[in-house]
Amino acid sequence: MKKILVANRGEIALRIMKSIQKMGIKTVAIFSEADRNAPHVKFADEAVCVGPAPSNQSYLLGNKIIEVCKQLNVDGIHPGYGFLSENADFAEAVEEAGISFIGPRSKAIRIMGSKLAAKDAVKKYDIPMVPGIDEAITDTKKAKKIAAEIGYPILIKASAGGGGKGMRVVEQEKDLEDQIKRAISEAKSAFGDGSVFIEKYVASPRHIEIQVLADTHGNTLHLFERECSVQRRHQKVIEEAPSVVLDAKLREEMGKAAVRVAEACDYVGAGTVEFLFDENRNFYFLEMNTRLQVEHPVTEFITGVDLVEEQIKIARGEVLSIKQEDLKIKGHALELRVYAEDAMDNFLPSVGKLEKYQLPHGEKIRVDNGFEEGMDVPIYYDPMLAKLITYGKNREEAIQLMIKAINDYQVEGVSTTLSFGKFVFEHEAFTSGKFDTHFVKNYYSPEKLQNEVEEESKLAALVALKQYLQDQKKLRLPITEARA
Ligand code: MV4
């Protein structure tokens, strides 16, 4: 491969191009009219405008992107995350055009894009699954019988749903029929597929996912777990690796299960197998994400593996150079997603100009960033500005460094989730490791954050006052004494 096009924008486009460049391969960026001056455009060897700002007129135009590749003699397309990354038709069209899709084959994307197809594919592979049914509900009578067997509360899920969309908890039988009807109609209009199914509702799970890598020669391995339980409305906020709750035995069991999930769909490339983890330390397969994930850097820190480099080597047809037994977890990594959102105002997107924008620096600090001082935050895309990642010998060290890095991160002009992140990293439930997917709902309120900010400004004022008084004292010292 001599030239790779990155079909994405922002921090992930930059991050991917850095690995491509490191491997001596040329980079091609695409951009919308809103991103003309974006850092990913400046970084690339070549850049092509693919259309106006809205994604469906630019970053989502698969055929246009393939045309650009043909014109520029591009050998491979890296889709990043979001946009076209999990579009099986696009992956297929890329391969048909004789261009390498840096990701799994379209078959695996298609299977994992449907929760029911995924359940069906893995059922012969001895993967723990939440008690439930593995086919779409067509008959409410049958559904009632199954729900009674599973035991309430149950959860209705849409097969084509993702990110929690279309899920409904049902507490008792009398609500089941009505909720199923609503779920089917909602799934039809939202995803064009009305297939829904039911599962036992796991009330307070943790979200633990396993990173896998598979080459085209049948070798599949896992790179341990990431814990992503701190999320808000299915939007992850903080991720870490390793998880505080796993021991070596469970880690190995989950890793092996994840590898079997990948094998079940003939997976190729980097992928992530998501599990729910309950209070009794049971884990259950949820779904597989067939892309490079936002939170991949925490895995890179604890394993020393460059996941994008591995993706490209796999796409070139190389045999994985890493062996499972060579992989060891070293240290602890944390990631905070820095969104241009106002945590004081229901996390509303905060658009505007980055009047001041200065990143923290340090050997164990990594900032995967897509913005520069003076830039506008566009309203058309995800409002994530950057990911702040820290690394330490252990979790405590990584947390302390994270708090320092948040303090050193200077943003003016738009609100960000930095102070919200600090609230979480300083919270006892987080530091003790005793939290689940309800962390934000259980512990966060704008008032609490406000109090913390005020306490901090008081403290800052006190420190400033003390310094002032000390300086005054020094000034009043007699010359002779000051010299001594
Ligand atoms: C569940 C669940 C409880 N029980 N399934 C949310 C998104 C989708 N990937 C699956 N999700 C869930 N499935 C059963 N049977 C709870 C969630 C869930 C969740 C999962 C992972 C991370 C955050 C979450 C937040 C709310 C609900």
PDB file of C-alpha atoms in Angstrom, residues 112-287:
ATOM      1  CA  MET A 112     -22.938  -7.745  13.790  1.00  0.00           C
ATOM      2  CA  GLY A 113     -25.192  -4.938  12.562  1.00  0.00           C
ATOM      3  CA  SER A 114     -28.135  -7.097  13.494  1.00  0.00           C
ATOM      4  CA  LYS A 115     -28.368  -8.196  17.126  1.00  0.00           C
ATOM      5  CA  LEU A 116     -30.447 -11.225  16.200  1.00  0.00           C
ATOM      6  CA  ALA A 117     -28.061 -12.297  13.438  1.00  0.00           C
ATOM      7  CA  ALA A 118     -25.185 -11.837  15.918  1.00  0.00           C
ATOM      8  CA  LYS A 119     -26.879 -14.048  18.523  1.00  0.00           C
ATOM      9  CA  ASP A 120     -27.515 -16.639  15.855  1.00  0.00           C
ATOM     10  CA  ALA A 121     -23.916 -16.553  14.622  1.00  0.00           C
ATOM     11  CA  VAL A 122     -22.366 -17.049  18.070  1.00  0.00           C
ATOM     12  CA  LYS A 123     -24.790 -19.584  19.522  1.00  0.00           C
ATOM     13  CA  LYS A 124     -22.649 -22.601  18.648  1.00  0.00           C
ATOM     14  CA  TYR A 125     -19.580 -21.019  20.245  1.00  0.00           C
ATOM     15  CA  ASP A 126     -20.402 -21.336  23.942  1.00  0.00           C
ATOM     16  CA  ILE A 127     -20.688 -17.607  24.595  1.00  0.00           C
ATOM     17  CA  PRO A 128     -22.542 -16.522  27.768  1.00  0.00           C
ATOM     18  CA  MET A 129     -25.656 -14.574  26.819  1.00  0.00           C
ATOM     19  CA  VAL A 130     -28.333 -12.785  28.817  1.00  0.00           C
ATOM     20  CA  PRO A 131     -31.331 -15.100  29.268  1.00  0.00           C
ATOM     21  CA  GLY A 132     -33.798 -14.276  26.515  1.00  0.00           C
ATOM     22  CA  ILE A 133     -34.963 -15.186  23.040  1.00  0.00           C
ATOM     23  CA  ASP A 134     -32.921 -15.207  19.876  1.00  0.00           C
ATOM     24  CA  GLU A 135     -35.654 -14.527  17.361  1.00  0.00           C
ATOM     25  CA  ALA A 136     -37.938 -11.616  16.565  1.00  0.00           C
ATOM     26  CA  ILE A 137     -41.232 -11.449  18.451  1.00  0.00           C
ATOM     27  CA  THR A 138     -44.205 -12.057  16.209  1.00  0.00           C
ATOM     28  CA  ASP A 139     -46.706 -13.404  18.694  1.00  0.00           C
ATOM     29  CA  THR A 140     -47.457 -11.564  21.954  1.00  0.00           C
ATOM     30  CA  LYS A 141     -48.865 -14.674  23.595  1.00  0.00           C
ATOM     31  CA  LYS A 142     -45.594 -16.500  23.058  1.00  0.00           C
ATOM     32  CA  ALA A 143     -43.724 -13.402  24.247  1.00  0.00           C
ATOM     33  CA  LYS A 144     -45.741 -13.401  27.503  1.00  0.00           C
ATOM     34  CA  LYS A 145     -44.900 -17.019  28.123  1.00  0.00           C
ATOM     35  CA  ILE A 146     -41.187 -16.453  27.541  1.00  0.00           C
ATOM     36  CA  ALA A 147     -41.129 -13.269  29.640  1.00  0.00           C
ATOM     37  CA  ALA A 148     -42.736 -15.188  32.513  1.00  0.00           C
ATOM     38  CA  GLU A 149     -40.054 -17.857  32.229  1.00  0.00           C
ATOM     39  CA  ILE A 150     -37.236 -15.281  32.152  1.00  0.00           C
ATOM     40  CA  GLY A 151     -38.809 -13.318  35.012  1.00  0.00           C
ATOM     41  CA  TYR A 152     -39.547  -9.576  35.156  1.00  0.00           C
ATOM     42  CA  PRO A 153     -38.178  -6.991  34.684  1.00  0.00           C
ATOM     43  CA  ILE A 154     -37.385  -7.743  31.056  1.00  0.00           C
ATOM     44  CA  LEU A 155     -35.931  -5.543  28.344  1.00  0.00           C
ATOM     45  CA  ILE A 156     -37.274  -5.177  24.812  1.00  0.00           C
ATOM     46  CA  LYS A 157     -34.545  -4.445  22.288  1.00  0.00           C
ATOM     47  CA  ALA A 158     -34.601  -3.632  18.587  1.00  0.00           C
ATOM     48  CA  SER A 159     -32.470  -6.004  16.513  1.00  0.00           C
ATOM     49  CA  ALA A 160     -31.224  -3.156  14.332  1.00  0.00           C
ATOM     50  CA  GLY A 161     -30.899  -0.723  17.252  1.00  0.00           C
ATOM     51  CA  GLY A 162     -27.659   0.603  18.597  1.00  0.00           C
ATOM     52  CA  GLY A 163     -26.466   2.791  21.417  1.00  0.00           C
ATOM     53  CA  GLY A 164     -29.508   2.000  23.520  1.00  0.00           C
ATOM     54  CA  LYS A 165     -31.959   3.281  20.922  1.00  0.00           C
ATOM     55  CA  GLY A 166     -35.281   1.479  20.959  1.00  0.00           C
ATOM     56  CA  MET A 167     -34.808  -0.221  24.348  1.00  0.00           C
ATOM     57  CA  ARG A 168     -37.743  -0.531  26.768  1.00  0.00           C
ATOM     58  CA  VAL A 169     -37.782  -1.951  30.280  1.00  0.00           C
ATOM     59  CA  VAL A 170     -40.985  -3.786  31.181  1.00  0.00           C
ATOM     60  CA  GLU A 171     -41.629  -4.331  34.888  1.00  0.00           C
ATOM     61  CA  GLN A 172     -44.801  -6.386  34.755  1.00  0.00           C
ATOM     62  CA  GLU A 173     -46.830  -8.575  32.429  1.00  0.00           C
ATOM     63  CA  LYS A 174     -49.750  -6.190  32.078  1.00  0.00           C
ATOM     64  CA  ASP A 175     -47.519  -3.692  30.238  1.00  0.00           C
ATOM     65  CA  LEU A 176     -45.845  -6.195  27.935  1.00  0.00           C
ATOM     66  CA  GLU A 177     -48.201  -6.257  24.971  1.00  0.00           C
ATOM     67  CA  ASP A 178     -48.473  -2.496  24.705  1.00  0.00           C
ATOM     68  CA  GLN A 179     -44.704  -2.010  25.034  1.00  0.00           C
ATOM     69  CA  ILE A 180     -43.961  -4.625  22.378  1.00  0.00           C
ATOM     70  CA  LYS A 181     -46.312  -2.863  19.951  1.00  0.00           C
ATOM     71  CA  ARG A 182     -44.670   0.486  20.633  1.00  0.00           C
ATOM     72  CA  ALA A 183     -41.185  -1.004  20.321  1.00  0.00           C
ATOM     73  CA  ILE A 184     -41.994  -2.613  16.953  1.00  0.00           C
ATOM     74  CA  SER A 185     -43.461   0.568  15.507  1.00  0.00           C
ATOM     75  CA  GLU A 186     -40.551   2.641  16.837  1.00  0.00           C
ATOM     76  CA  ALA A 187     -37.985   0.201  15.409  1.00  0.00           C
ATOM     77  CA  LYS A 188     -39.732   0.236  12.027  1.00  0.00           C
ATOM     78  CA  SER A 189     -39.613   3.998  11.716  1.00  0.00           C
ATOM     79  CA  ALA A 190     -36.141   4.455  13.249  1.00  0.00           C
ATOM     80  CA  PHE A 191     -34.250   1.582  11.597  1.00  0.00           C
ATOM     81  CA  GLY A 192     -36.557   0.356   8.822  1.00  0.00           C
ATOM     82  CA  ASP A 193     -36.595  -3.016  10.582  1.00  0.00           C
ATOM     83  CA  GLY A 194     -39.326  -3.815  13.121  1.00  0.00           C
ATOM     84  CA  SER A 195     -37.607  -6.894  14.588  1.00  0.00           C
ATOM     85  CA  VAL A 196     -37.563  -6.753  18.387  1.00  0.00           C
ATOM     86  CA  PHE A 197     -36.674  -9.386  20.993  1.00  0.00           C
ATOM     87  CA  ILE A 198     -36.656  -9.698  24.760  1.00  0.00           C
ATOM     88  CA  GLU A 199     -33.964 -10.322  27.351  1.00  0.00           C
ATOM     89  CA  LYS A 200     -33.741 -10.431  31.126  1.00  0.00           C
ATOM     90  CA  TYR A 201     -33.083  -6.868  32.289  1.00  0.00           C
ATOM     91  CA  VAL A 202     -29.730  -6.648  34.051  1.00  0.00           C
ATOM     92  CA  ALA A 203     -30.437  -3.780  36.442  1.00  0.00           C
ATOM     93  CA  SER A 204     -26.985  -2.426  37.360  1.00  0.00           C
ATOM     94  CA  PRO A 205     -24.419  -3.707  34.914  1.00  0.00           C
ATOM     95  CA  ARG A 206     -20.907  -2.567  34.226  1.00  0.00           C
ATOM     96  CA  HIS A 207     -19.872  -2.216  30.599  1.00  0.00           C
ATOM     97  CA  ILE A 208     -16.719  -4.151  29.841  1.00  0.00           C
ATOM     98  CA  GLU A 209     -15.460  -4.669  26.312  1.00  0.00           C
ATOM     99  CA  ILE A 210     -12.625  -6.694  24.852  1.00  0.00           C
ATOM    100  CA  GLN A 211     -10.362  -5.513  22.041  1.00  0.00           C
ATOM    101  CA  VAL A 212      -9.626  -8.172  19.436  1.00  0.00           C
ATOM    102  CA  LEU A 213      -7.350  -8.386  16.405  1.00  0.00           C
ATOM    103  CA  ALA A 214      -7.689 -10.978  13.657  1.00  0.00           C
ATOM    104  CA  ASP A 215      -5.589 -11.465  10.541  1.00  0.00           C
ATOM    105  CA  THR A 216      -6.629 -12.988   7.211  1.00  0.00           C
ATOM    106  CA  HIS A 217      -4.770 -16.226   8.061  1.00  0.00           C
ATOM    107  CA  GLY A 218      -7.092 -17.355  10.836  1.00  0.00           C
ATOM    108  CA  ASN A 219      -5.138 -15.926  13.792  1.00  0.00           C
ATOM    109  CA  THR A 220      -7.261 -14.091  16.360  1.00  0.00           C
ATOM    110  CA  LEU A 221      -6.132 -12.637  19.661  1.00  0.00           C
ATOM    111  CA  HIS A 222      -7.435 -10.300  22.336  1.00  0.00           C
ATOM    112  CA  LEU A 223      -5.828  -7.245  23.903  1.00  0.00           C
ATOM    113  CA  PHE A 224      -7.653  -7.384  27.228  1.00  0.00           C
ATOM    114  CA  GLU A 225     -10.520  -5.213  28.361  1.00  0.00           C
ATOM    115  CA  ARG A 226     -11.639  -1.626  28.583  1.00  0.00           C
ATOM    116  CA  GLU A 227     -14.212  -0.557  31.108  1.00  0.00           C
ATOM    117  CA  CYS A 228     -16.673   2.067  29.841  1.00  0.00           C
ATOM    118  CA  SER A 229     -19.284   2.135  32.584  1.00  0.00           C
ATOM    119  CA  VAL A 230     -19.187   5.897  33.100  1.00  0.00           C
ATOM    120  CA  GLN A 231     -21.547   7.046  30.386  1.00  0.00           C
ATOM    121  CA  ARG A 232     -24.435   9.425  30.014  1.00  0.00           C
ATOM    122  CA  ARG A 233     -27.431   8.453  27.931  1.00  0.00           C
ATOM    123  CA  HIS A 234     -25.410   5.778  26.122  1.00  0.00           C
ATOM    124  CA  GLN A 235     -22.677   8.301  25.384  1.00  0.00           C
ATOM    125  CA  LYS A 236     -19.402   7.157  26.935  1.00  0.00           C
ATOM    126  CA  VAL A 237     -17.640   9.804  28.995  1.00  0.00           C
ATOM    127  CA  ILE A 238     -14.728   8.009  30.653  1.00  0.00           C
ATOM    128  CA  GLU A 239     -12.998   4.772  29.712  1.00  0.00           C
ATOM    129  CA  GLU A 240     -10.149   2.890  31.318  1.00  0.00           C
ATOM    130  CA  ALA A 241      -7.962  -0.152  30.939  1.00  0.00           C
ATOM    131  CA  PRO A 242      -7.727  -2.464  32.710  1.00  0.00           C
ATOM    132  CA  SER A 243     -11.059  -2.705  34.552  1.00  0.00           C
ATOM    133  CA  VAL A 244     -10.837  -2.602  38.356  1.00  0.00           C
ATOM    134  CA  VAL A 245     -13.248  -5.544  38.732  1.00  0.00           C
ATOM    135  CA  LEU A 246     -11.626  -8.270  36.660  1.00  0.00           C
ATOM    136  CA  ASP A 247      -9.127 -10.780  38.006  1.00  0.00           C
ATOM    137  CA  ALA A 248      -6.743 -12.800  35.846  1.00  0.00           C
ATOM    138  CA  LYS A 249      -9.130 -15.739  35.560  1.00  0.00           C
ATOM    139  CA  LEU A 250     -12.177 -13.731  34.462  1.00  0.00           C
ATOM    140  CA  ARG A 251     -10.010 -11.652  32.144  1.00  0.00           C
ATOM    141  CA  GLU A 252      -8.839 -14.788  30.404  1.00  0.00           C
ATOM    142  CA  GLU A 253     -12.366 -16.227  30.203  1.00  0.00           C
ATOM    143  CA  MET A 254     -13.765 -13.022  28.712  1.00  0.00           C
ATOM    144  CA  GLY A 255     -10.813 -12.685  26.357  1.00  0.00           C
ATOM    145  CA  LYS A 256     -11.316 -16.223  25.089  1.00  0.00           C
ATOM    146  CA  ALA A 257     -15.076 -15.652  24.692  1.00  0.00           C
ATOM    147  CA  ALA A 258     -14.369 -12.485  22.688  1.00  0.00           C
ATOM    148  CA  VAL A 259     -11.998 -14.376  20.406  1.00  0.00           C
ATOM    149  CA  ARG A 260     -14.706 -16.994  19.801  1.00  0.00           C
ATOM    150  CA  VAL A 261     -17.223 -14.241  18.924  1.00  0.00           C
ATOM    151  CA  ALA A 262     -14.748 -12.905  16.367  1.00  0.00           C
ATOM    152  CA  GLU A 263     -14.182 -16.379  14.967  1.00  0.00           C
ATOM    153  CA  ALA A 264     -17.945 -16.946  14.731  1.00  0.00           C
ATOM    154  CA  CYS A 265     -18.214 -14.242  12.068  1.00  0.00           C
ATOM    155  CA  ASP A 266     -14.818 -14.819  10.360  1.00  0.00           C
ATOM    156  CA  TYR A 267     -13.664 -11.503  11.701  1.00  0.00           C
ATOM    157  CA  VAL A 268     -10.705  -9.678  10.163  1.00  0.00           C
ATOM    158  CA  GLY A 269      -9.058  -6.571  11.590  1.00  0.00           C
ATOM    159  CA  ALA A 270      -9.569  -4.700  14.869  1.00  0.00           C
ATOM    160  CA  GLY A 271     -12.909  -5.185  16.615  1.00  0.00           C
ATOM    161  CA  THR A 272     -14.508  -4.882  20.011  1.00  0.00           C
ATOM    162  CA  VAL A 273     -16.723  -7.383  21.781  1.00  0.00           C
ATOM    163  CA  GLU A 274     -19.038  -5.781  24.347  1.00  0.00           C
ATOM    164  CA  PHE A 275     -20.147  -7.519  27.508  1.00  0.00           C
ATOM    165  CA  LEU A 276     -22.440  -6.689  30.406  1.00  0.00           C
ATOM    166  CA  PHE A 277     -20.951  -7.567  33.791  1.00  0.00           C
ATOM    167  CA  ASP A 278     -23.383  -8.019  36.701  1.00  0.00           C
ATOM    168  CA  GLU A 279     -23.102  -7.833  40.518  1.00  0.00           C
ATOM    169  CA  ASN A 280     -22.583 -11.579  40.720  1.00  0.00           C
ATOM    170  CA  ARG A 281     -19.599 -11.289  38.396  1.00  0.00           C
ATOM    171  CA  ASN A 282     -21.371 -12.943  35.472  1.00  0.00           C
ATOM    172  CA  PHE A 283     -20.578 -11.621  32.017  1.00  0.00           C
ATOM    173  CA  TYR A 284     -22.860 -11.683  28.989  1.00  0.00           C
ATOM    174  CA  PHE A 285     -22.153 -11.010  25.316  1.00  0.00           C
ATOM    175  CA  LEU A 286     -24.002  -7.912  24.110  1.00  0.00           C
ATOM    176  CA  GLU A 287     -22.743  -7.011  20.656  1.00  0.00           C
TER     177      GLU A 287
END
